[in-house]
Amino acid sequence: GAAGGGGAACRVAAHRTTAPSPVWPPPSGGGGGGGGTSIDRLLEIEATCARLGVCTAPALAAGAIVVPILSWHHPSWDTEPDISGWRGIPPVERCLMDYHMTRWPPGVRQEDGSAAAAVDELNDRPRAGGGGGGGR
């Protein structure tokens, strides 16, 4: 497993990073558990990783330092001008499934950047395996 200073060593040589689709909570009332928010779903995934010995914290692996950093797209990252000359291009909010499939806690929204901030805050807490802590 990976070695670190102070945290539990990983039982398997695997690290987990997050893409958007795994944090889409299952639909409510649809046999998949449902309910909860995307933050809840991310924490469930990390708890499962901890039980399985999959590192989600910074760790040394095969001589390289692996530092998983959680992030979510922030509206300020889109600095490109809007496309002109083509009609009928729907806004990004209608095209990206993240806008439809994620559920955020009250007061957290993708459109104002608060979802990106909420996910970024998760980097500041301890995580499973590796060096035993979050942080940047």
GROMACS .gro file of C-alpha atoms in nm:
model
  136
    1GLY     CA    1   0.000   0.000   0.000
    2ALA     CA    2   0.091   0.364   0.001
    3ALA     CA    3   0.286   0.510   0.288
    4GLY     CA    4   0.230   0.843   0.448
    5GLY     CA    5   0.285   1.030   0.768
    6GLY     CA    6   0.008   0.968   1.014
    7GLY     CA    7  -0.280   0.820   0.815
    8ALA     CA    8  -0.386   0.462   0.769
    9ALA     CA    9  -0.201   0.294   0.484
   10CYS     CA   10  -0.403   0.188   0.183
   11ARG     CA   11  -0.460  -0.186   0.152
   12VAL     CA   12  -0.461  -0.174  -0.226
   13ALA     CA   13  -0.250   0.019  -0.473
   14ALA     CA   14  -0.544   0.219  -0.606
   15HIS     CA   15  -0.636   0.583  -0.593
   16ARG     CA   16  -0.974   0.732  -0.665
   17THR     CA   17  -1.047   1.062  -0.832
   18THR     CA   18  -1.391   1.199  -0.910
   19ALA     CA   19  -1.555   1.278  -1.239
   20PRO     CA   20  -1.894   1.450  -1.244
   21SER     CA   21  -2.122   1.156  -1.325
   22PRO     CA   22  -2.054   0.946  -1.010
   23VAL     CA   23  -2.178   1.231  -0.792
   24TRP     CA   24  -2.516   1.245  -0.965
   25PRO     CA   25  -2.743   1.110  -0.691
   26PRO     CA   26  -2.982   0.834  -0.794
   27PRO     CA   27  -3.334   0.961  -0.864
   28SER     CA   28  -3.563   0.982  -0.564
   29GLY     CA   29  -3.820   0.707  -0.539
   30GLY     CA   30  -3.653   0.498  -0.806
   31GLY     CA   31  -3.521   0.189  -0.633
   32GLY     CA   32  -3.164   0.321  -0.629
   33GLY     CA   33  -3.177   0.474  -0.285
   34GLY     CA   34  -3.249   0.828  -0.403
   35GLY     CA   35  -3.246   1.140  -0.197
   36GLY     CA   36  -2.944   1.327  -0.077
   37THR     CA   37  -2.727   1.576  -0.257
   38SER     CA   38  -2.425   1.548  -0.480
   39ILE     CA   39  -2.206   1.636  -0.180
   40ASP     CA   40  -2.368   1.347   0.012
   41ARG     CA   41  -2.303   1.118  -0.283
   42LEU     CA   42  -1.937   1.220  -0.301
   43LEU     CA   43  -1.894   1.155   0.072
   44GLU     CA   44  -2.062   0.812   0.030
   45ILE     CA   45  -1.818   0.726  -0.249
   46GLU     CA   46  -1.523   0.830  -0.033
   47ALA     CA   47  -1.656   0.627   0.261
   48THR     CA   48  -1.681   0.323   0.035
   49CYS     CA   49  -1.324   0.384  -0.082
   50ALA     CA   50  -1.207   0.403   0.281
   51ARG     CA   51  -1.377   0.070   0.361
   52LEU     CA   52  -1.212  -0.090   0.057
   53GLY     CA   53  -0.868   0.058   0.127
   54VAL     CA   54  -0.871   0.284  -0.179
   55CYS     CA   55  -0.674   0.604  -0.119
   56THR     CA   56  -0.851   0.934  -0.159
   57ALA     CA   57  -0.582   1.136   0.020
   58PRO     CA   58  -0.240   1.250  -0.095
   59ALA     CA   59  -0.003   0.953  -0.095
   60LEU     CA   60   0.323   0.817  -0.231
   61ALA     CA   61   0.260   0.555  -0.500
   62ALA     CA   62   0.534   0.390  -0.708
   63GLY     CA   63   0.769   0.678  -0.633
   64ALA     CA   64   0.522   0.949  -0.735
   65ILE     CA   65   0.321   1.175  -0.510
   66VAL     CA   66  -0.048   1.142  -0.597
   67VAL     CA   67  -0.259   1.435  -0.477
   68PRO     CA   68  -0.628   1.399  -0.560
   69ILE     CA   69  -0.788   1.744  -0.564
   70LEU     CA   70  -1.165   1.773  -0.576
   71SER     CA   71  -1.304   2.044  -0.801
   72TRP     CA   72  -1.618   2.144  -0.984
   73HIS     CA   73  -1.648   2.374  -1.282
   74HIS     CA   74  -1.689   2.740  -1.191
   75PRO     CA   75  -1.870   2.986  -1.421
   76SER     CA   76  -1.573   3.225  -1.410
   77TRP     CA   77  -1.362   2.964  -1.593
   78ASP     CA   78  -1.559   3.026  -1.913
   79THR     CA   79  -1.375   3.325  -2.052
   80GLU     CA   80  -1.440   3.251  -2.418
   81PRO     CA   81  -1.678   3.485  -2.599
   82ASP     CA   82  -2.019   3.343  -2.687
   83ILE     CA   83  -2.042   3.180  -3.028
   84SER     CA   84  -2.191   3.414  -3.284
   85GLY     CA   85  -2.315   3.347  -3.634
   86TRP     CA   86  -2.489   3.020  -3.552
   87ARG     CA   87  -2.851   3.013  -3.451
   88GLY     CA   88  -3.013   2.772  -3.215
   89ILE     CA   89  -2.713   2.690  -2.995
   90PRO     CA   90  -2.868   2.620  -2.657
   91PRO     CA   91  -2.711   2.763  -2.341
   92VAL     CA   92  -2.464   2.544  -2.154
   93GLU     CA   93  -2.717   2.496  -1.874
   94ARG     CA   94  -2.935   2.301  -2.119
   95CYS     CA   95  -2.649   2.100  -2.273
   96LEU     CA   96  -2.438   1.977  -1.981
   97MET     CA   97  -2.594   1.691  -1.787
   98ASP     CA   98  -2.421   1.817  -1.471
   99TYR     CA   99  -2.672   2.100  -1.457
  100HIS     CA  100  -2.963   1.854  -1.471
  101MET     CA  101  -2.832   1.556  -1.275
  102THR     CA  102  -2.657   1.709  -0.974
  103ARG     CA  103  -2.847   1.809  -0.663
  104TRP     CA  104  -2.686   2.061  -0.435
  105PRO     CA  105  -2.763   2.153  -0.073
  106PRO     CA  106  -2.991   2.453  -0.023
  107GLY     CA  107  -2.817   2.776  -0.121
  108VAL     CA  108  -2.557   2.599  -0.339
  109ARG     CA  109  -2.583   2.645  -0.717
  110GLN     CA  110  -2.361   2.584  -1.017
  111GLU     CA  111  -2.461   2.910  -1.183
  112ASP     CA  112  -2.312   3.135  -0.912
  113GLY     CA  113  -1.998   2.935  -0.836
  114SER     CA  114  -2.113   2.822  -0.492
  115ALA     CA  115  -2.110   2.455  -0.605
  116ALA     CA  116  -1.744   2.489  -0.703
  117ALA     CA  117  -1.670   2.649  -0.366
  118ALA     CA  118  -1.858   2.375  -0.176
  119VAL     CA  119  -1.663   2.099  -0.351
  120ASP     CA  120  -1.334   2.285  -0.304
  121GLU     CA  121  -1.401   2.307   0.073
  122LEU     CA  122  -1.398   1.926   0.084
  123ASN     CA  123  -1.025   1.937   0.008
  124ASP     CA  124  -0.964   2.085   0.355
  125ARG     CA  125  -1.075   1.780   0.553
  126PRO     CA  126  -0.888   1.455   0.625
  127ARG     CA  127  -0.934   1.179   0.367
  128ALA     CA  128  -0.880   0.804   0.353
  129GLY     CA  129  -0.532   0.653   0.340
  130GLY     CA  130  -0.209   0.802   0.220
  131GLY     CA  131  -0.068   1.094   0.411
  132GLY     CA  132  -0.370   1.112   0.639
  133GLY     CA  133  -0.494   1.456   0.554
  134GLY     CA  134  -0.655   1.676   0.300
  135GLY     CA  135  -0.517   2.018   0.244
  136ARG     CA  136  -0.354   2.151  -0.065
   0.00000   0.00000   0.00000
